[in-house]
Coordinates of C-alpha atoms and ligand atoms in Angstrom, one line a residue:
X1 CA 117.4 166.5 51.7
X2 CA 116.5 163.8 53.5
X3 CA 118.1 160.6 52.4
X4 CA 116.7 156.9 52.4
X5 CA 116.0 154.9 55.4
X6 CA 118.6 152.1 55.4
X7 CA 119.0 149.0 57.5
X8 CA 122.1 147.9 57.7
X9 CA 122.8 144.5 58.5
X10 CA 121.7 143.5 62.2
X11 CA 124.6 140.8 62.1
X12 CA 122.4 137.7 62.7
X13 CA 123.6 134.6 62.4
X14 CA 123.0 132.5 59.4
X15 CA 122.2 129.0 59.5
X16 CA 125.3 126.8 60.0
X17 CA 124.7 124.3 57.1
X18 CA 122.5 124.7 54.2
X19 CA 118.9 123.4 54.2
X20 CA 119.1 120.2 52.1
X21 CA 115.7 119.7 50.1
X22 CA 115.0 116.6 48.2
X23 CA 112.3 115.5 46.1
X24 CA 108.9 113.8 47.8
X25 CA 107.8 110.6 45.8
X26 CA 105.3 108.2 47.3
X27 CA 106.0 109.1 50.3
X28 CA 109.9 108.9 50.3
X29 CA 112.0 111.7 50.2
X30 CA 114.5 111.4 47.4
X31 CA 117.7 113.0 46.0
X32 CA 117.6 112.9 42.1
X33 CA 118.8 109.7 40.5
X34 CA 121.7 111.3 39.0
X35 CA 122.8 113.2 41.9
X36 CA 122.4 116.6 40.5
X37 CA 121.7 119.5 42.9
X38 CA 121.3 123.2 42.9
X39 CA 122.7 125.7 45.3
X40 CA 120.5 129.1 46.5
X41 CA 122.9 132.0 47.8
X42 CA 120.8 133.9 50.0
X43 CA 119.9 137.5 47.6
X44 CA 120.6 139.5 50.6
X45 CA 123.8 137.9 52.5
X46 CA 124.9 136.2 49.4
X47 CA 125.8 132.9 51.6
X48 CA 124.9 129.5 50.7
X49 CA 121.4 128.8 52.0
X50 CA 120.0 125.7 50.4
X51 CA 121.2 122.6 48.5
X52 CA 118.3 121.3 46.5
X53 CA 117.8 117.8 44.5
X54 CA 117.6 119.1 41.0
X55 CA 115.0 117.0 39.4
X56 CA 115.2 115.4 35.8
X57 CA 112.7 113.2 33.3
X58 CA 113.3 109.8 36.0
X59 CA 111.8 112.2 39.4
X60 CA 108.9 114.0 37.5
X61 CA 108.1 110.5 35.7
X62 CA 108.0 108.6 39.2
X63 CA 105.9 111.6 41.1
X64 CA 103.4 111.6 38.3
X65 CA 103.4 107.8 38.1
X66 CA 102.8 107.8 41.9
X67 CA 99.9 110.7 42.2
X68 CA 98.0 108.8 39.1
X69 CA 98.0 105.2 41.0
X70 CA 96.7 106.7 44.3
X71 CA 94.1 108.6 42.8
X72 CA 92.9 106.1 40.4
X73 CA 93.2 103.4 43.3
X74 CA 94.1 104.9 46.4
X75 CA 91.5 105.7 49.3
X76 CA 91.6 109.9 49.2
X77 CA 89.6 111.1 46.1
X78 CA 86.6 108.7 47.9
X79 CA 87.6 109.9 51.4
X80 CA 85.1 112.1 53.3
X81 CA 85.0 115.9 53.6
X82 CA 85.5 115.3 57.2
X83 CA 88.2 113.0 57.2
X84 CA 90.5 115.6 54.3
X85 CA 89.4 118.6 56.6
X86 CA 90.7 116.7 59.3
X87 CA 94.3 116.9 57.9
X88 CA 94.0 120.2 56.5
X89 CA 92.8 121.9 59.9
X90 CA 96.3 119.5 61.7
X91 CA 98.1 121.3 58.5
X92 CA 97.2 124.5 59.3
X93 CA 98.4 123.8 63.1
X94 CA 101.5 122.5 62.3
X95 CA 102.2 125.7 60.0
X96 CA 101.6 128.0 62.9
X97 CA 104.2 125.5 64.9
X98 CA 106.8 126.1 62.5
X99 CA 106.1 129.0 61.5
X100 CA 109.4 130.4 62.2
X101 CA 111.8 127.8 60.8
X102 CA 109.5 128.2 57.3
X103 CA 109.8 132.3 57.4
X104 CA 113.5 132.6 58.0
X105 CA 114.2 130.3 54.8
X106 CA 111.9 131.7 53.4
X107 CA 113.6 135.2 53.7
X108 CA 117.2 133.5 52.9
X109 CA 116.0 132.3 49.5
X110 CA 113.6 134.9 48.8
X111 CA 115.3 138.1 50.4
X112 CA 111.8 139.5 51.5
X113 CA 111.9 140.7 54.9
X114 CA 111.2 138.7 57.9
X115 CA 108.4 140.1 59.4
X116 CA 106.9 139.8 55.9
X117 CA 107.8 136.1 55.6
X118 CA 105.8 135.7 58.9
X119 CA 102.8 137.3 58.1
X120 CA 103.0 135.2 54.8
X121 CA 103.1 132.2 56.5
X122 CA 100.3 133.1 58.6
X123 CA 98.1 133.9 56.4
X124 CA 99.1 130.3 54.4
X125 CA 97.8 128.5 57.3
X126 CA 94.5 130.3 57.3
X127 CA 94.4 130.0 53.8
X128 CA 94.7 125.6 54.9
X129 CA 91.6 126.4 57.4
X130 CA 89.6 127.5 54.8
X131 CA 89.9 125.2 52.5
X132 CA 89.3 122.7 55.3
X133 CA 86.0 124.2 56.0
X134 CA 85.1 124.4 52.0
X135 CA 86.0 120.2 51.6
X136 CA 83.3 119.9 54.3
X137 CA 80.6 121.9 52.4
X138 CA 81.8 120.4 48.8
X139 CA 78.3 119.6 47.3
X140 CA 76.5 119.3 43.7
X141 CA 72.9 119.8 42.8
X142 CA 69.3 118.0 42.3
X143 CA 67.2 118.3 40.1
X144 CA 63.8 117.4 40.6
X145 CA 61.8 119.0 38.1
X146 CA 62.5 116.9 34.9
X147 CA 58.8 115.3 34.5
X148 CA 57.6 112.3 37.1
X149 CA 60.2 109.8 35.5
X150 CA 63.1 111.2 35.8
X151 CA 65.7 112.9 38.6
X152 CA 68.9 114.5 37.7
X153 CA 72.1 114.8 39.8
X154 CA 74.9 116.9 39.3
X155 CA 77.7 115.2 41.5
X156 CA 81.4 117.3 42.1
X157 CA 84.4 114.9 41.8
X158 CA 88.0 115.8 41.7
X159 CA 89.4 116.7 38.3
X160 CA 92.2 114.1 39.1
X161 CA 95.9 114.6 39.1
X162 CA 96.9 118.0 39.9
X163 CA 100.5 119.5 38.3
X164 CA 101.2 122.5 40.6
X165 CA 103.7 124.8 39.4
X166 CA 104.8 128.1 42.0
X167 CA 107.2 131.0 41.1
X168 CA 109.7 132.7 43.7
X169 CA 107.9 135.6 45.1
X170 CA 105.5 134.2 47.6
X171 CA 106.8 130.5 47.6
X172 CA 104.8 129.6 50.7
X173 CA 101.4 132.0 49.9
X174 CA 101.1 130.2 46.3
X175 CA 101.3 126.9 47.0
X176 CA 98.8 127.5 49.6
X177 CA 96.7 129.2 47.4
X178 CA 96.6 125.9 45.5
X179 CA 97.3 122.8 47.4
X180 CA 94.6 122.7 50.4
X181 CA 92.3 123.4 47.4
X182 CA 93.3 120.7 45.8
X183 CA 93.7 118.7 48.4
X184 CA 89.8 119.2 49.4
X185 CA 88.5 118.6 46.3
X186 CA 90.4 114.9 46.3
X187 CA 92.9 115.5 44.0
X188 CA 96.4 113.9 44.1
X189 CA 99.1 116.0 43.2
X190 CA 102.9 117.0 41.9
X191 CA 104.2 120.2 43.4
X192 CA 107.0 121.5 41.7
X193 CA 108.6 124.9 43.4
X194 CA 110.3 127.9 42.2
X195 CA 114.2 126.4 41.3
X196 CA 115.1 130.0 43.6
X197 CA 112.9 129.0 46.7
X198 CA 112.7 125.2 46.8
X199 CA 112.9 124.8 50.3
X200 CA 109.5 126.0 52.2
X201 CA 107.2 123.1 50.0
X202 CA 109.8 120.7 50.9
X203 CA 108.9 121.5 54.6
X204 CA 105.3 121.8 53.9
X205 CA 105.7 118.1 52.4
X206 CA 107.0 117.3 55.7
X207 CA 104.2 118.8 57.6
X208 CA 101.5 116.9 55.4
X209 CA 103.0 114.0 56.2
X210 CA 103.0 114.7 60.0
X211 CA 99.3 115.5 59.4
X212 CA 98.9 112.2 58.1
X213 CA 98.5 112.7 54.6
X214 CA 98.2 109.3 52.9
X215 CA 101.9 108.4 50.4
X216 CA 101.4 109.4 47.5
X217 CA 98.5 111.8 47.5
X218 CA 101.3 114.9 47.4
X219 CA 104.4 114.4 45.7
X220 CA 107.1 117.5 45.1
X221 CA 109.8 117.4 42.4
X222 CA 112.6 120.3 42.6
X223 CA 113.8 121.7 39.6
X224 CA 113.6 124.1 36.7
X225 CA 110.9 124.9 34.1
X226 CA 112.9 122.0 31.9
X227 CA 112.0 119.2 32.3
X228 CA 110.0 119.2 35.3
X229 CA 107.4 122.1 34.5
X230 CA 107.5 121.0 31.0
X231 CA 106.7 117.4 31.8
X232 CA 104.2 118.2 34.0
X233 CA 102.6 120.5 31.4
X234 CA 102.8 117.8 28.3
X235 CA 102.2 114.3 30.2
X236 CA 99.1 112.2 29.8
X237 CA 98.5 111.6 33.3
X238 CA 98.4 114.7 34.3
X239 CA 94.6 116.2 34.2
X240 CA 95.3 119.8 35.6
X241 CA 97.8 122.1 35.7
X242 CA 97.6 124.7 38.0
X243 CA 100.3 127.5 37.3
X244 CA 101.3 130.5 38.8
X245 CA 104.0 132.7 37.5
X246 CA 105.0 135.1 34.3
X247 CA 102.8 135.7 31.7
X248 CA 105.2 134.2 28.9
X249 CA 105.7 130.8 30.8
X250 CA 102.0 130.6 31.3
X251 CA 101.5 130.7 27.3
X252 CA 104.1 128.3 26.8
X253 CA 102.4 125.9 29.6
X254 CA 98.9 126.4 27.2
X255 CA 100.4 125.7 24.2
X256 CA 102.5 122.2 26.0
X257 CA 99.3 121.1 27.7
X258 CA 97.1 121.4 24.3
X259 CA 98.1 118.2 23.2
X260 CA 96.0 116.4 25.9
X261 CA 94.0 119.0 26.7
X262 CA 94.3 118.8 30.4
X263 CA 93.0 122.1 32.3
X264 CA 95.2 125.0 32.9
X265 CA 94.8 127.7 35.5
X266 CA 96.9 130.3 35.5
X267 CA 97.8 133.1 37.8
X268 CA 99.8 135.4 35.9
X269 CA 101.6 139.2 35.4
X270 CA 99.8 142.2 35.9
X271 CA 101.0 145.9 35.7
X272 CA 98.3 146.9 37.6
X273 CA 96.9 150.9 37.7
X274 CA 95.6 152.7 40.5
X275 CA 94.0 156.4 39.5
X276 CA 93.8 158.7 41.8
X277 CA 91.0 161.4 40.8
X278 CA 91.2 165.2 42.2
X279 CA 89.4 164.7 45.1
X280 CA 91.1 162.0 46.7
X281 CA 92.2 161.9 50.1
X282 CA 96.1 162.7 48.9
X283 CA 98.0 161.2 52.1
X284 CA 95.8 158.1 52.0
X285 CA 96.5 157.8 48.6
X286 CA 100.3 158.4 48.8
X287 CA 100.8 155.9 51.7
X288 CA 99.1 153.1 49.9
X289 CA 100.7 153.7 46.5
X290 CA 104.2 153.7 48.6
X291 CA 102.9 150.1 49.9
X292 CA 101.5 149.2 46.7
X293 CA 104.8 149.7 44.8
X294 CA 107.6 148.8 47.5
X295 CA 105.9 145.7 49.2
X296 CA 108.1 142.4 48.7
X297 CA 110.5 144.5 46.8
X298 CA 107.9 145.5 44.4
X299 CA 108.4 141.4 43.1
X300 CA 104.5 141.1 43.3
X301 CA 102.2 140.4 40.7
X302 CA 99.8 143.0 42.6
X303 CA 102.3 145.4 42.6
X304 CA 100.5 149.2 42.5
X305 CA 103.2 150.3 39.8
X306 CA 101.4 152.0 37.5
X307 CA 99.8 155.4 38.8
X308 CA 96.9 157.5 36.7
X309 CA 96.9 160.8 38.0
X310 CA 95.0 163.6 37.6
X311 CA 97.4 166.5 36.2
X312 CA 95.7 169.1 39.0
X313 CA 97.3 166.9 41.8
X314 CA 99.8 165.2 40.3
X315 CA 102.7 167.4 41.6
X316 CA 101.4 167.1 44.9
X317 CA 100.6 163.5 44.7
X318 CA 104.2 162.6 43.8
X319 CA 105.8 165.1 46.6
X320 CA 104.1 163.2 49.0
X321 CA 105.0 159.6 47.7
X322 CA 108.8 160.6 47.1
X323 CA 108.7 162.2 50.8
X324 CA 107.2 158.9 51.8
X325 CA 109.9 156.6 49.8
X326 CA 112.5 158.0 51.8
X327 CA 111.3 156.9 54.8
X328 CA 110.5 153.0 54.2
X329 CA 113.4 151.0 55.5
X330 CA 114.8 149.0 52.8
X331 CA 117.9 146.4 54.2
X332 CA 118.8 143.5 56.4
X333 CA 116.0 141.3 55.6
X334 CA 116.3 140.1 59.0
X335 CA 116.4 142.9 60.6
X336 CA 112.4 143.0 62.0
X337 CA 112.2 147.1 61.1
X338 CA 113.0 146.6 57.3
X339 CA 109.8 146.6 55.0
X340 CA 111.7 146.0 51.8
X341 CA 114.8 143.4 51.7
X342 CA 116.8 142.4 48.5
X343 CA 116.2 141.5 45.0
X344 CA 116.1 138.2 43.5
X345 CA 118.9 137.7 41.5
X346 CA 121.3 140.4 40.1
X347 CA 119.6 139.2 36.5
X348 CA 116.9 140.6 37.7
X349 CA 118.5 143.5 39.3
X350 CA 119.7 144.1 35.8
X351 CA 116.2 143.9 34.6
X352 CA 114.8 146.5 36.5
X353 CA 117.2 148.9 36.4
X354 CA 117.1 148.9 32.1
X355 CA 113.3 149.3 32.7
X356 CA 114.6 153.1 34.5
X357 CA 117.3 154.0 32.0
X358 CA 115.1 153.4 29.0
X359 CA 112.4 155.5 30.5
X360 CA 114.8 158.0 31.1
X361 CA 116.4 157.8 27.7
X362 CA 112.8 158.4 26.4
X363 CA 112.6 161.6 28.1
X364 CA 110.8 160.6 31.3
X365 CA 111.8 162.2 34.8
X366 CA 113.3 160.3 37.9
X367 CA 112.0 161.8 41.3
X368 CA 113.9 159.3 43.4
X369 CA 116.1 156.8 42.7
X370 CA 116.9 155.0 40.0
X371 CA 120.0 152.8 40.7
X372 CA 121.4 150.3 42.6
X373 CA 121.8 150.7 46.7
X374 CA 124.5 149.3 49.1
X375 CA 123.6 148.4 52.8
X376 CA 126.4 148.3 55.3
X377 CA 127.7 144.4 55.9
X378 CA 126.0 143.1 52.9
X379 CA 126.9 141.8 49.8
X380 CA 123.5 141.4 48.4
X381 CA 121.7 143.2 45.8
X382 CA 119.2 145.7 46.5
X383 CA 117.2 148.4 44.7
X384 CA 116.6 151.9 45.6
X385 CA 113.3 153.1 46.1
X386 CA 112.2 155.1 42.3
X387 CA 109.8 157.0 41.1
X388 CA 109.3 157.9 37.4
X389 CA 107.4 160.9 36.5
X390 CA 106.4 161.9 32.9
X391 CA 105.6 158.2 32.1
X392 CA 103.8 158.3 28.2
X393 CA 101.7 155.0 27.5
X394 CA 103.7 153.8 24.7
X395 CA 106.9 153.4 27.3
X396 CA 107.9 149.9 28.3
X397 CA 107.5 150.9 31.8
X398 CA 104.0 151.8 31.3
X399 CA 102.9 148.7 30.0
X400 CA 105.5 145.8 31.0
X401 CA 105.5 144.0 34.5
X402 CA 109.1 145.9 36.3
X403 CA 108.6 143.6 39.1
X404 CA 110.8 145.9 41.3
X405 CA 110.3 148.7 43.5
X406 CA 109.8 151.3 40.4
X407 CA 106.6 153.4 40.4
X408 CA 105.5 154.8 37.3
X409 CA 103.7 158.1 37.1
X410 CA 101.5 159.2 33.9
X411 CA 98.5 162.2 34.2
X412 CA 95.3 162.3 32.5
X413 CA 92.7 164.9 32.7
X414 CA 89.0 163.1 32.3
X415 CA 87.7 159.8 33.7
X416 CA 87.0 158.4 30.0
X417 CA 91.0 159.0 29.3
X418 CA 91.9 157.7 32.8
X419 CA 89.7 154.3 32.1
X420 CA 91.2 154.3 28.6
X421 CA 95.0 154.4 30.1
X422 CA 94.0 152.1 32.8
X423 CA 92.5 149.4 30.3
X424 CA 95.1 150.1 27.8
X425 CA 97.7 147.5 29.3
X426 CA 98.1 143.8 27.8
X427 CA 97.2 142.7 31.4
X428 CA 94.2 143.0 33.8
X429 CA 95.0 141.6 37.1
X430 CA 93.9 143.8 39.9
X431 CA 93.4 147.9 39.7
X432 CA 92.5 150.8 41.9
X433 CA 90.5 154.0 42.8
X434 CA 91.0 156.6 44.4
X435 CA 88.1 159.3 45.2
X436 CA 85.4 160.4 48.0
X437 CA 83.0 160.1 45.7
X438 CA 81.7 156.6 45.8
X439 CA 80.0 157.0 42.2
X440 CA 83.2 157.9 40.6
X441 CA 85.1 154.8 42.6
X442 CA 82.0 152.3 41.3
X443 CA 82.3 153.6 37.9
X444 CA 85.4 153.0 37.5
X445 CA 85.0 149.2 39.4
X446 CA 82.7 148.7 36.6
X447 CA 84.9 149.8 33.8
X448 CA 88.0 148.6 34.4
X449 CA 89.0 145.4 33.1
X450 CA 90.8 143.5 35.7
X451 CA 89.9 140.3 37.9
X452 CA 90.0 142.6 41.4
X453 CA 89.5 146.3 42.3
X454 CA 90.2 148.1 45.3
X455 CA 88.5 151.3 45.7
X456 CA 90.3 153.8 48.2
X457 CA 92.5 151.0 49.8
X458 CA 95.0 148.8 48.2
X459 CA 95.8 145.0 48.2
X460 CA 93.4 143.7 51.0
X461 CA 93.4 140.0 50.1
X462 CA 90.3 137.3 52.0
X463 CA 90.7 133.6 52.0
X464 CA 86.5 134.4 51.1
X465 CA 87.5 136.6 47.7
X466 CA 88.1 135.2 44.2
X467 CA 91.1 136.3 42.8
X468 CA 92.3 135.9 39.4
X469 CA 93.1 137.8 36.1
X470 CA 91.4 138.8 33.3
X471 CA 93.0 139.5 29.5
X472 CA 97.0 138.2 29.4
X473 CA 96.8 137.8 33.7
X474 CA 95.1 135.0 33.7
X475 CA 92.3 132.4 33.5
X476 CA 90.5 130.6 36.0
X477 CA 90.2 132.0 39.8
X478 CA 91.8 131.0 43.3
X479 CA 90.6 131.6 46.7
X480 CA 86.9 131.2 47.9
X481 CA 84.5 129.1 46.4
X482 CA 86.0 129.5 42.9
X483 CA 89.5 128.3 44.3
X484 CA 87.7 124.9 45.1
X485 CA 85.5 124.6 41.9
X486 CA 88.9 124.8 39.8
X487 CA 89.9 121.5 41.3
X488 CA 86.1 119.9 40.5
X489 CA 84.6 118.0 37.4
X490 CA 80.9 118.2 37.2
X491 CA 79.0 114.8 36.4
X492 CA 75.6 114.7 35.4
X493 CA 73.8 111.7 36.1
X494 CA 70.5 111.5 34.8
X495 CA 68.1 108.5 36.5
X496 CA 64.7 107.5 35.3
X497 CA 62.5 106.2 38.2
X498 CA 59.4 105.1 38.9
X499 CA 58.6 104.2 35.0
X500 CA 61.4 102.3 33.7
X501 CA 59.9 101.3 30.3
X502 CA 61.5 102.5 27.2
X503 CA 59.2 103.1 24.3
X504 CA 61.6 104.5 20.9
X505 CA 60.9 100.8 18.8
X506 CA 57.6 99.4 19.1
X507 CA 56.8 96.4 21.2
Ligands
NAD601 P1 108.2 132.1 36.3 O1 106.9 132.2 35.2 O2 109.5 132.5 35.3 O3 108.2 130.6 36.7 C1 107.1 130.3 37.3 C2 107.5 128.7 37.4 O4 107.3 128.1 36.1 C3 108.5 128.1 38.4 O5 108.2 127.3 38.7 C4 109.6 127.9 36.8 O6 110.3 126.6 37.6 C5 108.4 127.4 36.1 N1 108.9 127.1 34.6 C6 109.5 128.0 33.7 N2 109.6 127.4 32.8 C7 108.6 126.3 32.2 C8 108.1 125.9 31.5 N3 108.4 125.9 30.1 N4 107.0 125.1 31.6 C9 106.7 124.9 32.9 N5 107.1 125.4 34.0 C10 108.4 126.2 33.9 O7 108.1 132.9 37.0 P2 108.8 133.8 38.4 O8 109.9 134.5 38.0 O9 109.0 132.7 39.1 O10 107.6 134.8 39.0 C11 107.5 135.9 38.8 C12 105.9 136.2 37.7 O11 104.9 135.5 38.7 C13 105.8 137.1 38.0 O12 105.3 137.3 36.4 C14 104.4 137.5 38.5 O13 103.7 138.4 38.5 C15 103.8 136.3 38.5 N6 103.0 136.3 39.5 C16 101.6 135.9 39.2 C17 100.8 135.5 40.6 C18 99.0 135.8 40.5 O14 98.5 135.3 41.2 N7 98.9 136.3 39.6 C19 101.2 135.6 41.9 C20 102.9 135.9 42.1 C21 103.3 135.6 41.0

């Protein structure tokens, strides 16, 4: 039996000094008033890689006040699309100039492979360019059919101060799914990156300053959900919270935001099904399933972690997926050959393992993995590729987000059962179908409750196409034109022209 493919330590020297991350408030880089910091150790190497200011109420209030003042009295919300676009385009160029530096800190803080960090930063630069294009095409409506004396206009205006709260799994990509769209709309912003991966957002702030973004348009407060994220969710001077993270925290943000009725947009978790019909190309499906479950060590909202396969081909498919899983290079994220790196934290490793153990105890089979793996020369935490078969719909591993390199395999007998299983989770982020029959794929795409459906592919993404979730996977959409609309308000202007006399009260 072939063993796993493990990439040992490459011996790459880590930076001599940890990156120092500070808040950006009204154009100035500052430490916390009380001097508090949080340290981040690399999940793969165990070494200290960044020391970040840990924000409290003072920093959060100051950042919100700056964003408010600049929105209400500054030039940015009234700047032309051309001016905003120029800064976003310049930022994209600077991101590409600094790609090595940003990718390295991303890998060191998150544990993801360096090649994938590169791809993430490069994809993010594309989003800055796409948002720059939108900044110049933004427009409202005119209504010229309201009668001879009336003209109606619908103006699109920036919503105001946007609080942007991000997770750790794609730190640079996710802030780039939000911030350039908010800036294109003319909003000002307070960004809070995850406490586990603060540094790439700080580098982005430096680049935006270099690109000429006026002071106070972007503010960054580092620190934890409590108090920084919670204050962004409750503060009356914040007009909108754009959040990506867990469904549990998303619900807390909605509750916290209800006091001010601020707009909340949410990109939350997923338990994404892939349904494999018996006529599918099993080799292609197996390769995409392997990618879908191990990409970013499964720490991915779009993880294709739930396979629903026709019982006639289940055995053959699992055999192929297990064989491919053994070939996927797990190990040192700084080695360019590595495709799966380290798990974000020891606590998260225990959570992943807990799901697998609980499924095994409930009668599921573990066809591969189900345990931590050691990587020669590295002291961090790594979880092996894991395939769990015989999963039944009521098991936690079938309905909850494991967020690790763990595949759950369920089976079905007919299309109705497959759809019912696919729709049985409380999430509705993304879904996939594998069949050579276009009608089977289209029928699935129309019946499944998910914000994105892939047919005979998995996890493609484009700046032009909206992304977001149904059910408990979120509300609102990012990317595409929808991503800009999230940060805009519609204002109706009704103009009496021509005959301006009114006659409600007789003269
Ligand atoms: P998380 O919910 O624990 O944290 C996300 C952010 O919220 C962090 O910055 C955190 O500090 C902050 N936060 C924590 N408590 C808060 C509170 N009470 N108020 C305001 N902010 C608070 O999520 P995570 O562990 O960082 O990320 C993983 C989760 O993110 C997974 O569930 C994953 O599916 C989801 N995610 C979704 C998408 C998507 O586009 N749908 C993309 C990436 C990740």
